[in-house]
Every structure is written in structure tokens, then in C-alpha cells.
């Protein structure tokens, strides 16, 4: 990407000429953190629901020159056949793109009706031992087929998978991405998710710029943020904030979502046309964000393509499995 020599804010010159210049940026607001490769931002295409959607994304990304570090899928490992997972792993490996698959049952698809009450009940968490077991089964199955990034929507599942990673049950280079469905909204909670094993954490797209700065005082774990959020996550479109989101939130994954689009999960042949058209449009939305960053002179700092690891993060001590008082076993 070509970047103008001078970074500017949107309409900076015209507004200054009219006496409406914005206050100067405060250097103290900038994040001091970076990915281990030195980059401040990476890209992610979410809701890539299967091999056909992945093929569309990769083709469109090449056509529009949209660099992609990660693609993620929302329906879950259990909604894909072995052949489909192998095909997705191979296609991503060929392009040096990280593949992230969602784990197991979650509240909206399980037996509990609490998620459909006005309060939202227990949210999208895994209900009971069997749901946790399903998530672990998904994780083992996916990693055995070469998947190295897993999406998690439950704190207990996250801690369990992190312990499995430490114990060697899952490969040491497996990373865990905390879902936007349970994303933390304050610095204390963000640091807790890092301690539980989160390697990149979705935060809600309605957090303020100041909230990002507050989080960066508590944690350096990478953020995932929908620059355009699906309607069920608020439908926010924050393209003009992208440069400042990077400045304050680095290291940050820019997620190219899509508002005013039908829900896709769990995906299947009955939603094929919508899945493919939405995948194509998400790439186009990504190109719009990248074009805006280039016009503002703010496109510098992207991680090299193929980068995926988060760097050293702070974890809670992992207990001895034999100590049932700390692992939830019988006492």
C-alpha cells in the first residue's frame, strides 16, 4: 500500500480554515504496545462459513488487493465435516492466512431459554459439563487437523483449553480468540480474560476511544474490533475511527463485518447464497477501510502477512490437575 507522507485527521485542512480545528491529539493516549513482529494492526474477515465462502473471500481479496491475516468462522467446528476442515486448512496454508474456528455448543443453541429473555440470561456460555466437553472435543478434533486458532465464548471453556494447551493436550502454538459475544467492556475484565488464556480479545464496537486507552493501561493482549459490526452486535460502522482505533488500541485486529445482513449461524446450504454474497461484500468493506487509512496517511504499521502469534502475555498460574480443590473436582 502507498501511504502519503503526512498523516492527517479527516477534513483537517478544511475544518481548520473554518476555525473548527479539532484539539491536538494527546501522545499519552497512544498505545505503547505492538505485535511481536512490530506491527500495530492486522486484518480479519469474520463469518467465513466453510470452504466455498473461504474460496470467495480469497479470490475477492486478491482481486481488490485486501491483505488478510486471519479468517474466522462462526457456526462452529461441529458444523463442518472433516473434509471441509481439511480443505479450509489447506487453502489458508497456501495463502499464509490464519484459520480460526468456533468451538462447541453455546447458549443460543442449547437447552436454556434464558438467552431469549429481556435480561439475556447466561448469555452465550456453555451450559453444563456436557457443553464444555463438546467445546473440548471440537478443539481436539480441529487441532488434530491443523487448525491453530479457536474461537471461545465461555470463560470456563477458555481456562480449560488454556490448561489443555499448557498440558500438551493441545499444540503449544494454538491460540484462543475470545468471542465478541462475551467481549470484556472494562480494563479489569480484559486483564482477566488475558489471564485465563485469551490470545486476542473481541471488544464491543461501541466502546469509546478512551475505553481503549484505559484497557491498554491494563493489558497488552491483542484486541479484535469490528470496524463494521453485524446487526446482532449493534450494527456500528466506525470506518472514520479506524486510524484512531489503531493508535489507541494497538495491537489490534481490524475486523471487516457487515451490517444490514441476515444472521448466518448455524450456516448451511439453505443460506448458501447469503453466505457467499456477504463474504464478498465483507472483503469490499475491508478495501474501503484500507483506502481510508491510505488517504489519511495512517496505513503504516500493518503486520507482515502470515503473522499470527500474540507475543508474551500474562497468565494465571495453572494448578496441578491432582489438586481437586483448585480444578473443580470432588472434594
PDB file of C-alpha atoms in Angstrom:
ATOM      1  CA  UNK A   1       0.000   0.000   0.000  1.00  0.00           C
ATOM      2  CA  UNK A   2       1.200   3.516  -0.726  1.00  0.00           C
ATOM      3  CA  UNK A   3       0.994   5.937   2.146  1.00  0.00           C
ATOM      4  CA  UNK A   4       1.001   9.758   1.961  1.00  0.00           C
ATOM      5  CA  UNK A   5       3.997  11.343   3.664  1.00  0.00           C
ATOM      6  CA  UNK A   6       1.936  13.324   6.166  1.00  0.00           C
ATOM      7  CA  UNK A   7      -0.630  11.810   8.463  1.00  0.00           C
ATOM      8  CA  UNK A   8      -3.797  13.824   8.898  1.00  0.00           C
ATOM      9  CA  UNK A   9      -7.206  13.585  10.506  1.00  0.00           C
ATOM     10  CA  UNK A  10     -10.420  13.588   8.424  1.00  0.00           C
ATOM     11  CA  UNK A  11     -11.102  17.012   6.847  1.00  0.00           C
ATOM     12  CA  UNK A  12      -8.328  18.515   8.942  1.00  0.00           C
ATOM     13  CA  UNK A  13      -7.446  21.296   6.481  1.00  0.00           C
ATOM     14  CA  UNK A  14     -10.978  22.447   5.570  1.00  0.00           C
ATOM     15  CA  UNK A  15     -12.105  22.494   9.196  1.00  0.00           C
ATOM     16  CA  UNK A  16      -9.041  24.455  10.315  1.00  0.00           C
ATOM     17  CA  UNK A  17      -9.749  27.017   7.573  1.00  0.00           C
ATOM     18  CA  UNK A  18     -13.241  27.428   9.002  1.00  0.00           C
ATOM     19  CA  UNK A  19     -11.986  27.834  12.566  1.00  0.00           C
ATOM     20  CA  UNK A  20     -13.256  24.389  13.552  1.00  0.00           C
ATOM     21  CA  UNK A  21      -9.969  22.560  14.064  1.00  0.00           C
ATOM     22  CA  UNK A  22     -10.031  19.624  16.466  1.00  0.00           C
ATOM     23  CA  UNK A  23      -7.946  19.654  19.629  1.00  0.00           C
ATOM     24  CA  UNK A  24      -4.441  18.218  19.126  1.00  0.00           C
ATOM     25  CA  UNK A  25      -4.013  14.501  19.734  1.00  0.00           C
ATOM     26  CA  UNK A  26      -2.517  13.651  23.095  1.00  0.00           C
ATOM     27  CA  UNK A  27       0.541  11.378  22.722  1.00  0.00           C
ATOM     28  CA  UNK A  28      -0.287   9.919  26.130  1.00  0.00           C
ATOM     29  CA  UNK A  29      -3.410   8.331  24.590  1.00  0.00           C
ATOM     30  CA  UNK A  30      -1.380   6.207  22.167  1.00  0.00           C
ATOM     31  CA  UNK A  31      -0.896   2.528  22.935  1.00  0.00           C
ATOM     32  CA  UNK A  32       2.725   1.629  23.730  1.00  0.00           C
ATOM     33  CA  UNK A  33       2.173  -1.985  22.649  1.00  0.00           C
ATOM     34  CA  UNK A  34       2.745  -3.814  19.359  1.00  0.00           C
ATOM     35  CA  UNK A  35       2.553  -7.322  17.950  1.00  0.00           C
ATOM     36  CA  UNK A  36       5.817  -9.262  18.315  1.00  0.00           C
ATOM     37  CA  UNK A  37       6.559  -8.582  14.617  1.00  0.00           C
ATOM     38  CA  UNK A  38       6.475  -4.827  15.353  1.00  0.00           C
ATOM     39  CA  UNK A  39       3.125  -4.224  13.653  1.00  0.00           C
ATOM     40  CA  UNK A  40       0.299  -2.269  15.220  1.00  0.00           C
ATOM     41  CA  UNK A  41      -2.585  -3.790  13.261  1.00  0.00           C
ATOM     42  CA  UNK A  42      -3.717  -6.866  11.377  1.00  0.00           C
ATOM     43  CA  UNK A  43      -6.856  -7.743   9.435  1.00  0.00           C
ATOM     44  CA  UNK A  44      -9.593 -10.316   9.922  1.00  0.00           C
ATOM     45  CA  UNK A  45     -12.503 -11.479   7.752  1.00  0.00           C
ATOM     46  CA  UNK A  46     -15.203 -12.949  10.052  1.00  0.00           C
ATOM     47  CA  UNK A  47     -18.150 -15.236   9.236  1.00  0.00           C
ATOM     48  CA  UNK A  48     -16.316 -17.285   6.618  1.00  0.00           C
ATOM     49  CA  UNK A  49     -18.674 -20.259   6.823  1.00  0.00           C
ATOM     50  CA  UNK A  50     -16.989 -23.129   5.031  1.00  0.00           C
ATOM     51  CA  UNK A  51     -14.669 -23.893   2.086  1.00  0.00           C
ATOM     52  CA  UNK A  52     -16.825 -22.255  -0.574  1.00  0.00           C
ATOM     53  CA  UNK A  53     -17.093 -18.992   1.365  1.00  0.00           C
ATOM     54  CA  UNK A  54     -13.346 -19.128   2.020  1.00  0.00           C
ATOM     55  CA  UNK A  55     -12.664 -19.521  -1.700  1.00  0.00           C
ATOM     56  CA  UNK A  56     -14.821 -16.459  -2.412  1.00  0.00           C
ATOM     57  CA  UNK A  57     -13.005 -14.424   0.257  1.00  0.00           C
ATOM     58  CA  UNK A  58      -9.543 -15.363  -1.004  1.00  0.00           C
ATOM     59  CA  UNK A  59     -10.477 -14.686  -4.629  1.00  0.00           C
ATOM     60  CA  UNK A  60     -12.061 -11.332  -3.841  1.00  0.00           C
ATOM     61  CA  UNK A  61      -9.183 -10.341  -1.543  1.00  0.00           C
ATOM     62  CA  UNK A  62      -6.742 -10.959  -4.381  1.00  0.00           C
ATOM     63  CA  UNK A  63      -8.899  -9.015  -6.848  1.00  0.00           C
ATOM     64  CA  UNK A  64      -9.257  -5.996  -4.547  1.00  0.00           C
ATOM     65  CA  UNK A  65      -5.759  -6.254  -3.047  1.00  0.00           C
ATOM     66  CA  UNK A  66      -7.038  -6.659   0.517  1.00  0.00           C
ATOM     67  CA  UNK A  67      -4.353  -8.177   2.807  1.00  0.00           C
ATOM     68  CA  UNK A  68      -5.809 -10.798   5.164  1.00  0.00           C
ATOM     69  CA  UNK A  69      -4.086 -12.096   8.277  1.00  0.00           C
ATOM     70  CA  UNK A  70      -6.958 -14.172   9.663  1.00  0.00           C
ATOM     71  CA  UNK A  71     -10.321 -15.586   8.637  1.00  0.00           C
ATOM     72  CA  UNK A  72     -12.777 -16.787  11.260  1.00  0.00           C
ATOM     73  CA  UNK A  73     -15.874 -18.967  11.166  1.00  0.00           C
ATOM     74  CA  UNK A  74     -18.872 -18.587  13.472  1.00  0.00           C
ATOM     75  CA  UNK A  75     -21.037 -21.691  13.101  1.00  0.00           C
ATOM     76  CA  UNK A  76     -18.559 -23.954  14.877  1.00  0.00           C
ATOM     77  CA  UNK A  77     -16.220 -26.880  14.347  1.00  0.00           C
ATOM     78  CA  UNK A  78     -19.127 -29.284  14.847  1.00  0.00           C
ATOM     79  CA  UNK A  79     -20.906 -27.804  11.789  1.00  0.00           C
ATOM     80  CA  UNK A  80     -18.056 -28.793   9.452  1.00  0.00           C
ATOM     81  CA  UNK A  81     -17.124 -32.217   8.099  1.00  0.00           C
ATOM     82  CA  UNK A  82     -13.553 -33.460   8.335  1.00  0.00           C
ATOM     83  CA  UNK A  83     -13.181 -32.960   4.588  1.00  0.00           C
ATOM     84  CA  UNK A  84     -14.369 -29.338   4.855  1.00  0.00           C
ATOM     85  CA  UNK A  85     -11.935 -28.583   7.680  1.00  0.00           C
ATOM     86  CA  UNK A  86      -9.038 -30.163   5.774  1.00  0.00           C
ATOM     87  CA  UNK A  87      -9.954 -28.096   2.693  1.00  0.00           C
ATOM     88  CA  UNK A  88     -10.055 -24.869   4.683  1.00  0.00           C
ATOM     89  CA  UNK A  89      -6.760 -25.640   6.450  1.00  0.00           C
ATOM     90  CA  UNK A  90      -5.062 -26.347   3.108  1.00  0.00           C
ATOM     91  CA  UNK A  91      -6.448 -23.217   1.409  1.00  0.00           C
ATOM     92  CA  UNK A  92      -5.345 -20.971   4.298  1.00  0.00           C
ATOM     93  CA  UNK A  93      -1.919 -22.586   4.468  1.00  0.00           C
ATOM     94  CA  UNK A  94      -1.430 -21.953   0.748  1.00  0.00           C
ATOM     95  CA  UNK A  95      -2.126 -18.229   1.254  1.00  0.00           C
ATOM     96  CA  UNK A  96      -0.426 -17.993   4.682  1.00  0.00           C
ATOM     97  CA  UNK A  97      -3.709 -16.912   6.300  1.00  0.00           C
ATOM     98  CA  UNK A  98      -4.641 -17.948   9.841  1.00  0.00           C
ATOM     99  CA  UNK A  99      -7.842 -20.009  10.145  1.00  0.00           C
ATOM    100  CA  UNK A 100      -9.937 -19.620  13.311  1.00  0.00           C
ATOM    101  CA  UNK A 101     -12.906 -21.940  14.027  1.00  0.00           C
ATOM    102  CA  UNK A 102     -15.551 -21.588  16.746  1.00  0.00           C
ATOM    103  CA  UNK A 103     -15.797 -24.220  19.471  1.00  0.00           C
ATOM    104  CA  UNK A 104     -18.825 -26.195  20.526  1.00  0.00           C
ATOM    105  CA  UNK A 105     -22.310 -25.596  21.885  1.00  0.00           C
ATOM    106  CA  UNK A 106     -23.268 -22.182  23.185  1.00  0.00           C
ATOM    107  CA  UNK A 107     -26.266 -20.692  24.952  1.00  0.00           C
ATOM    108  CA  UNK A 108     -28.447 -19.699  21.998  1.00  0.00           C
ATOM    109  CA  UNK A 109     -28.313 -23.209  20.519  1.00  0.00           C
ATOM    110  CA  UNK A 110     -28.563 -25.128  23.768  1.00  0.00           C
ATOM    111  CA  UNK A 111     -31.413 -26.149  26.069  1.00  0.00           C
ATOM    112  CA  UNK A 112     -31.573 -22.927  28.092  1.00  0.00           C
ATOM    113  CA  UNK A 113     -34.160 -20.289  27.263  1.00  0.00           C
ATOM    114  CA  UNK A 114     -32.534 -17.654  29.454  1.00  0.00           C
ATOM    115  CA  UNK A 115     -30.688 -16.146  26.499  1.00  0.00           C
ATOM    116  CA  UNK A 116     -34.021 -15.197  24.964  1.00  0.00           C
ATOM    117  CA  UNK A 117     -35.289 -13.314  27.998  1.00  0.00           C
ATOM    118  CA  UNK A 118     -35.006  -9.495  28.171  1.00  0.00           C
ATOM    119  CA  UNK A 119     -32.011  -9.809  30.513  1.00  0.00           C
ATOM    120  CA  UNK A 120     -30.142 -12.147  28.195  1.00  0.00           C
ATOM    121  CA  UNK A 121     -29.862 -14.816  30.890  1.00  0.00           C
ATOM    122  CA  UNK A 122     -26.487 -16.549  30.988  1.00  0.00           C
ATOM    123  CA  UNK A 123     -25.521 -15.223  27.586  1.00  0.00           C
ATOM    124  CA  UNK A 124     -23.711 -17.415  25.089  1.00  0.00           C
ATOM    125  CA  UNK A 125     -21.884 -19.539  27.621  1.00  0.00           C
ATOM    126  CA  UNK A 126     -21.564 -23.320  27.612  1.00  0.00           C
ATOM    127  CA  UNK A 127     -24.304 -24.786  29.821  1.00  0.00           C
ATOM    128  CA  UNK A 128     -23.190 -27.672  32.000  1.00  0.00           C
ATOM    129  CA  UNK A 129     -20.391 -30.209  31.798  1.00  0.00           C
ATOM    130  CA  UNK A 130     -21.568 -31.704  28.507  1.00  0.00           C
ATOM    131  CA  UNK A 131     -21.380 -28.374  26.680  1.00  0.00           C
ATOM    132  CA  UNK A 132     -17.836 -27.829  27.979  1.00  0.00           C
ATOM    133  CA  UNK A 133     -16.999 -31.357  26.826  1.00  0.00           C
ATOM    134  CA  UNK A 134     -18.365 -30.554  23.370  1.00  0.00           C
ATOM    135  CA  UNK A 135     -16.118 -27.500  23.143  1.00  0.00           C
ATOM    136  CA  UNK A 136     -13.051 -29.508  24.178  1.00  0.00           C
ATOM    137  CA  UNK A 137     -13.969 -32.253  21.693  1.00  0.00           C
ATOM    138  CA  UNK A 138     -14.154 -29.604  18.957  1.00  0.00           C
ATOM    139  CA  UNK A 139     -10.799 -28.173  19.991  1.00  0.00           C
ATOM    140  CA  UNK A 140      -9.025 -31.527  19.927  1.00  0.00           C
ATOM    141  CA  UNK A 141     -10.612 -32.506  16.606  1.00  0.00           C
ATOM    142  CA  UNK A 142      -9.785 -29.190  14.931  1.00  0.00           C
ATOM    143  CA  UNK A 143      -6.180 -29.011  16.137  1.00  0.00           C
ATOM    144  CA  UNK A 144      -5.548 -32.607  15.064  1.00  0.00           C
ATOM    145  CA  UNK A 145      -6.460 -31.473  11.540  1.00  0.00           C
ATOM    146  CA  UNK A 146      -4.104 -28.484  11.632  1.00  0.00           C
ATOM    147  CA  UNK A 147      -6.308 -25.656  12.921  1.00  0.00           C
ATOM    148  CA  UNK A 148      -4.287 -23.424  15.268  1.00  0.00           C
ATOM    149  CA  UNK A 149      -6.807 -20.740  16.293  1.00  0.00           C
ATOM    150  CA  UNK A 150     -10.041 -21.403  18.173  1.00  0.00           C
ATOM    151  CA  UNK A 151     -12.912 -19.048  18.990  1.00  0.00           C
ATOM    152  CA  UNK A 152     -14.279 -19.298  22.520  1.00  0.00           C
ATOM    153  CA  UNK A 153     -17.451 -17.837  24.072  1.00  0.00           C
ATOM    154  CA  UNK A 154     -17.180 -19.023  27.678  1.00  0.00           C
ATOM    155  CA  UNK A 155     -14.677 -18.190  30.416  1.00  0.00           C
ATOM    156  CA  UNK A 156     -14.634 -21.739  31.788  1.00  0.00           C
ATOM    157  CA  UNK A 157     -14.032 -23.190  28.331  1.00  0.00           C
ATOM    158  CA  UNK A 158     -11.223 -20.681  27.777  1.00  0.00           C
ATOM    159  CA  UNK A 159      -9.490 -21.632  31.029  1.00  0.00           C
ATOM    160  CA  UNK A 160      -9.965 -25.342  30.313  1.00  0.00           C
ATOM    161  CA  UNK A 161      -8.498 -25.040  26.817  1.00  0.00           C
ATOM    162  CA  UNK A 162      -5.590 -22.965  28.117  1.00  0.00           C
ATOM    163  CA  UNK A 163      -4.841 -25.659  30.707  1.00  0.00           C
ATOM    164  CA  UNK A 164      -5.045 -28.254  27.929  1.00  0.00           C
ATOM    165  CA  UNK A 165      -2.545 -26.194  25.938  1.00  0.00           C
ATOM    166  CA  UNK A 166      -0.159 -25.993  28.891  1.00  0.00           C
ATOM    167  CA  UNK A 167      -0.540 -29.751  29.478  1.00  0.00           C
ATOM    168  CA  UNK A 168       0.280 -30.584  25.866  1.00  0.00           C
ATOM    169  CA  UNK A 169      -3.210 -31.919  25.076  1.00  0.00           C
ATOM    170  CA  UNK A 170      -3.487 -29.119  22.517  1.00  0.00           C
ATOM    171  CA  UNK A 171      -0.486 -27.888  20.491  1.00  0.00           C
ATOM    172  CA  UNK A 172       1.551 -25.205  22.241  1.00  0.00           C
ATOM    173  CA  UNK A 173       1.112 -22.763  19.326  1.00  0.00           C
ATOM    174  CA  UNK A 174      -2.700 -22.937  19.461  1.00  0.00           C
ATOM    175  CA  UNK A 175      -4.216 -19.509  20.082  1.00  0.00           C
ATOM    176  CA  UNK A 176      -7.588 -18.679  21.638  1.00  0.00           C
ATOM    177  CA  UNK A 177      -9.724 -15.819  20.419  1.00  0.00           C
ATOM    178  CA  UNK A 178     -12.386 -14.514  22.825  1.00  0.00           C
ATOM    179  CA  UNK A 179     -15.701 -14.072  21.014  1.00  0.00           C
ATOM    180  CA  UNK A 180     -17.470 -10.739  20.583  1.00  0.00           C
ATOM    181  CA  UNK A 181     -20.461 -12.478  22.167  1.00  0.00           C
ATOM    182  CA  UNK A 182     -18.790 -12.193  25.602  1.00  0.00           C
ATOM    183  CA  UNK A 183     -16.274  -9.422  24.930  1.00  0.00           C
ATOM    184  CA  UNK A 184     -14.990  -7.561  28.029  1.00  0.00           C
ATOM    185  CA  UNK A 185     -16.023  -3.922  28.437  1.00  0.00           C
ATOM    186  CA  UNK A 186     -13.572  -2.665  31.084  1.00  0.00           C
ATOM    187  CA  UNK A 187      -9.823  -2.956  31.705  1.00  0.00           C
ATOM    188  CA  UNK A 188     -10.195  -5.232  34.750  1.00  0.00           C
ATOM    189  CA  UNK A 189     -12.292  -7.760  32.821  1.00  0.00           C
ATOM    190  CA  UNK A 190      -9.962  -7.540  29.825  1.00  0.00           C
ATOM    191  CA  UNK A 191      -6.981  -8.445  32.018  1.00  0.00           C
ATOM    192  CA  UNK A 192      -8.933 -11.382  33.478  1.00  0.00           C
ATOM    193  CA  UNK A 193      -9.581 -12.827  30.003  1.00  0.00           C
ATOM    194  CA  UNK A 194      -5.863 -12.485  29.234  1.00  0.00           C
ATOM    195  CA  UNK A 195      -5.058 -14.323  32.461  1.00  0.00           C
ATOM    196  CA  UNK A 196      -7.490 -17.125  31.559  1.00  0.00           C
ATOM    197  CA  UNK A 197      -5.644 -17.777  28.299  1.00  0.00           C
ATOM    198  CA  UNK A 198      -7.086 -15.339  25.752  1.00  0.00           C
ATOM    199  CA  UNK A 199      -4.624 -14.521  22.960  1.00  0.00           C
ATOM    200  CA  UNK A 200      -6.824 -11.958  21.218  1.00  0.00           C
ATOM    201  CA  UNK A 201      -9.987 -10.471  22.681  1.00  0.00           C
ATOM    202  CA  UNK A 202     -13.016  -9.100  20.897  1.00  0.00           C
ATOM    203  CA  UNK A 203     -14.304  -5.918  22.454  1.00  0.00           C
ATOM    204  CA  UNK A 204     -17.739  -4.475  21.654  1.00  0.00           C
ATOM    205  CA  UNK A 205     -17.678  -1.965  18.819  1.00  0.00           C
ATOM    206  CA  UNK A 206     -19.461   0.646  20.920  1.00  0.00           C
ATOM    207  CA  UNK A 207     -16.553   1.194  23.319  1.00  0.00           C
ATOM    208  CA  UNK A 208     -15.204   4.737  23.244  1.00  0.00           C
ATOM    209  CA  UNK A 209     -11.678   5.696  22.256  1.00  0.00           C
ATOM    210  CA  UNK A 210     -10.991   6.498  25.900  1.00  0.00           C
ATOM    211  CA  UNK A 211     -12.096   2.974  26.838  1.00  0.00           C
ATOM    212  CA  UNK A 212      -9.416   1.550  24.530  1.00  0.00           C
ATOM    213  CA  UNK A 213      -6.769   3.715  26.188  1.00  0.00           C
ATOM    214  CA  UNK A 214      -7.929   2.525  29.611  1.00  0.00           C
ATOM    215  CA  UNK A 215      -7.664  -1.119  28.515  1.00  0.00           C
ATOM    216  CA  UNK A 216      -4.152  -0.560  27.212  1.00  0.00           C
ATOM    217  CA  UNK A 217      -3.074   0.574  30.674  1.00  0.00           C
ATOM    218  CA  UNK A 218      -4.104  -2.869  31.983  1.00  0.00           C
ATOM    219  CA  UNK A 219      -3.179  -5.327  29.228  1.00  0.00           C
ATOM    220  CA  UNK A 220      -1.192  -5.726  26.007  1.00  0.00           C
ATOM    221  CA  UNK A 221      -3.221  -8.702  24.709  1.00  0.00           C
ATOM    222  CA  UNK A 222      -4.303  -8.046  21.086  1.00  0.00           C
ATOM    223  CA  UNK A 223      -7.764  -6.581  20.546  1.00  0.00           C
ATOM    224  CA  UNK A 224     -10.245  -7.708  17.898  1.00  0.00           C
ATOM    225  CA  UNK A 225     -12.696  -4.990  16.879  1.00  0.00           C
ATOM    226  CA  UNK A 226     -15.447  -4.919  14.268  1.00  0.00           C
ATOM    227  CA  UNK A 227     -14.932  -1.736  12.262  1.00  0.00           C
ATOM    228  CA  UNK A 228     -18.393  -2.567  10.939  1.00  0.00           C
ATOM    229  CA  UNK A 229     -20.420  -4.748  13.284  1.00  0.00           C
ATOM    230  CA  UNK A 230     -23.226  -7.181  12.404  1.00  0.00           C
ATOM    231  CA  UNK A 231     -26.683  -6.006  13.419  1.00  0.00           C
ATOM    232  CA  UNK A 232     -26.911  -8.507  16.294  1.00  0.00           C
ATOM    233  CA  UNK A 233     -23.787  -6.847  17.731  1.00  0.00           C
ATOM    234  CA  UNK A 234     -25.098  -3.315  17.235  1.00  0.00           C
ATOM    235  CA  UNK A 235     -24.588  -2.623  13.527  1.00  0.00           C
ATOM    236  CA  UNK A 236     -21.988   0.093  14.241  1.00  0.00           C
ATOM    237  CA  UNK A 237     -19.940   1.448  11.321  1.00  0.00           C
ATOM    238  CA  UNK A 238     -16.712   3.099  12.552  1.00  0.00           C
ATOM    239  CA  UNK A 239     -14.629   3.464   9.396  1.00  0.00           C
ATOM    240  CA  UNK A 240     -13.633   7.053  10.157  1.00  0.00           C
ATOM    241  CA  UNK A 241     -12.421   5.953  13.590  1.00  0.00           C
ATOM    242  CA  UNK A 242     -10.107   3.260  12.190  1.00  0.00           C
ATOM    243  CA  UNK A 243      -6.869   5.268  12.409  1.00  0.00           C
ATOM    244  CA  UNK A 244      -7.529   6.396  15.969  1.00  0.00           C
ATOM    245  CA  UNK A 245      -8.680   2.916  16.996  1.00  0.00           C
ATOM    246  CA  UNK A 246      -5.302   1.606  15.825  1.00  0.00           C
ATOM    247  CA  UNK A 247      -3.383   4.419  17.550  1.00  0.00           C
ATOM    248  CA  UNK A 248      -5.073   3.789  20.881  1.00  0.00           C
ATOM    249  CA  UNK A 249      -5.790   0.064  20.685  1.00  0.00           C
ATOM    250  CA  UNK A 250      -2.646  -1.448  19.131  1.00  0.00           C
ATOM    251  CA  UNK A 251      -2.033  -4.315  18.754  1.00  0.00           C
ATOM    252  CA  UNK A 252      -5.406  -4.525  17.030  1.00  0.00           C
ATOM    253  CA  UNK A 253      -7.188  -6.751  14.524  1.00  0.00           C
ATOM    254  CA  UNK A 254      -9.419  -4.720  12.202  1.00  0.00           C
ATOM    255  CA  UNK A 255     -12.475  -6.902  11.604  1.00  0.00           C
ATOM    256  CA  UNK A 256     -14.445  -6.256   8.440  1.00  0.00           C
ATOM    257  CA  UNK A 257     -18.000  -7.153   9.379  1.00  0.00           C
ATOM    258  CA  UNK A 258     -21.272  -6.322   7.676  1.00  0.00           C
ATOM    259  CA  UNK A 259     -24.360  -4.568   8.969  1.00  0.00           C
ATOM    260  CA  UNK A 260     -27.866  -4.928   7.493  1.00  0.00           C
ATOM    261  CA  UNK A 261     -27.166  -8.578   6.639  1.00  0.00           C
ATOM    262  CA  UNK A 262     -29.151 -11.660   7.733  1.00  0.00           C
ATOM    263  CA  UNK A 263     -27.827 -13.794  10.584  1.00  0.00           C
ATOM    264  CA  UNK A 264     -25.787 -16.749   9.285  1.00  0.00           C
ATOM    265  CA  UNK A 265     -25.271 -19.087  12.258  1.00  0.00           C
ATOM    266  CA  UNK A 266     -25.512 -22.031  12.110  1.00  0.00           C
ATOM    267  CA  UNK A 267     -24.738 -21.918   8.428  1.00  0.00           C
ATOM    268  CA  UNK A 268     -25.615 -24.459   5.738  1.00  0.00           C
ATOM    269  CA  UNK A 269     -26.803 -24.985   2.163  1.00  0.00           C
ATOM    270  CA  UNK A 270     -30.095 -23.228   2.987  1.00  0.00           C
ATOM    271  CA  UNK A 271     -28.140 -19.988   3.478  1.00  0.00           C
ATOM    272  CA  UNK A 272     -25.567 -20.529   0.716  1.00  0.00           C
ATOM    273  CA  UNK A 273     -26.420 -17.501  -1.442  1.00  0.00           C
ATOM    274  CA  UNK A 274     -26.416 -15.152   1.544  1.00  0.00           C
ATOM    275  CA  UNK A 275     -23.177 -16.576   2.964  1.00  0.00           C
ATOM    276  CA  UNK A 276     -21.320 -16.115  -0.330  1.00  0.00           C
ATOM    277  CA  UNK A 277     -22.658 -12.651  -1.159  1.00  0.00           C
ATOM    278  CA  UNK A 278     -21.969 -11.440   2.389  1.00  0.00           C
ATOM    279  CA  UNK A 279     -18.440 -12.866   2.256  1.00  0.00           C
ATOM    280  CA  UNK A 280     -17.756 -10.984  -0.953  1.00  0.00           C
ATOM    281  CA  UNK A 281     -19.121  -7.719   0.450  1.00  0.00           C
ATOM    282  CA  UNK A 282     -17.067  -8.025   3.647  1.00  0.00           C
ATOM    283  CA  UNK A 283     -13.920  -8.011   1.543  1.00  0.00           C
ATOM    284  CA  UNK A 284     -15.145  -4.910  -0.275  1.00  0.00           C
ATOM    285  CA  UNK A 285     -15.834  -3.219   3.080  1.00  0.00           C
ATOM    286  CA  UNK A 286     -12.264  -4.060   4.050  1.00  0.00           C
ATOM    287  CA  UNK A 287     -10.988  -2.348   0.912  1.00  0.00           C
ATOM    288  CA  UNK A 288     -12.966   0.779   1.850  1.00  0.00           C
ATOM    289  CA  UNK A 289     -11.335   0.853   5.302  1.00  0.00           C
ATOM    290  CA  UNK A 290      -7.852   0.371   3.842  1.00  0.00           C
ATOM    291  CA  UNK A 291      -8.448   3.094   1.247  1.00  0.00           C
ATOM    292  CA  UNK A 292      -9.480   5.485   4.006  1.00  0.00           C
ATOM    293  CA  UNK A 293      -6.373   4.706   6.055  1.00  0.00           C
ATOM    294  CA  UNK A 294      -4.214   5.363   2.999  1.00  0.00           C
ATOM    295  CA  UNK A 295      -5.889   8.709   2.258  1.00  0.00           C
ATOM    296  CA  UNK A 296      -5.276   9.793   5.851  1.00  0.00           C
ATOM    297  CA  UNK A 297      -1.651   8.670   5.840  1.00  0.00           C
ATOM    298  CA  UNK A 298      -2.439   6.167   8.594  1.00  0.00           C
ATOM    299  CA  UNK A 299      -1.872   2.847   6.827  1.00  0.00           C
ATOM    300  CA  UNK A 300       1.622   2.328   8.206  1.00  0.00           C
ATOM    301  CA  UNK A 301       2.291  -0.290  10.838  1.00  0.00           C
ATOM    302  CA  UNK A 302       0.467  -3.306   9.371  1.00  0.00           C
ATOM    303  CA  UNK A 303       1.991  -6.623  10.472  1.00  0.00           C
ATOM    304  CA  UNK A 304       3.661  -8.680   7.736  1.00  0.00           C
ATOM    305  CA  UNK A 305       1.256 -11.114   6.110  1.00  0.00           C
ATOM    306  CA  UNK A 306       1.464 -14.539   7.725  1.00  0.00           C
ATOM    307  CA  UNK A 307       1.949 -13.102  11.227  1.00  0.00           C
ATOM    308  CA  UNK A 308      -0.288 -14.777  13.805  1.00  0.00           C
ATOM    309  CA  UNK A 309       1.243 -15.116  17.284  1.00  0.00           C
ATOM    310  CA  UNK A 310       0.369 -12.567  20.009  1.00  0.00           C
ATOM    311  CA  UNK A 311       3.667 -12.383  21.898  1.00  0.00           C
ATOM    312  CA  UNK A 312       4.223 -12.888  25.626  1.00  0.00           C
ATOM    313  CA  UNK A 313       1.057 -12.448  27.682  1.00  0.00           C
ATOM    314  CA  UNK A 314       0.268 -12.585  31.406  1.00  0.00           C
ATOM    315  CA  UNK A 315      -1.459 -15.781  32.583  1.00  0.00           C
ATOM    316  CA  UNK A 316      -2.884 -17.004  35.851  1.00  0.00           C
ATOM    317  CA  UNK A 317      -0.914 -19.879  37.410  1.00  0.00           C
ATOM    318  CA  UNK A 318      -2.144 -23.228  36.098  1.00  0.00           C
ATOM    319  CA  UNK A 319      -2.990 -25.544  39.020  1.00  0.00           C
ATOM    320  CA  UNK A 320      -1.811 -29.102  39.455  1.00  0.00           C
ATOM    321  CA  UNK A 321      -4.536 -31.364  37.942  1.00  0.00           C
ATOM    322  CA  UNK A 322      -4.257 -33.571  41.035  1.00  0.00           C
ATOM    323  CA  UNK A 323      -5.333 -30.688  43.277  1.00  0.00           C
ATOM    324  CA  UNK A 324      -9.118 -31.068  43.075  1.00  0.00           C
ATOM    325  CA  UNK A 325      -9.682 -28.044  45.325  1.00  0.00           C
ATOM    326  CA  UNK A 326      -8.423 -25.732  42.532  1.00  0.00           C
ATOM    327  CA  UNK A 327      -9.692 -27.558  39.441  1.00  0.00           C
ATOM    328  CA  UNK A 328     -13.307 -28.113  40.359  1.00  0.00           C
ATOM    329  CA  UNK A 329     -13.120 -31.845  41.128  1.00  0.00           C
ATOM    330  CA  UNK A 330     -14.617 -33.732  44.058  1.00  0.00           C
ATOM    331  CA  UNK A 331     -13.503 -32.573  47.488  1.00  0.00           C
TER     332      UNK A 331
END
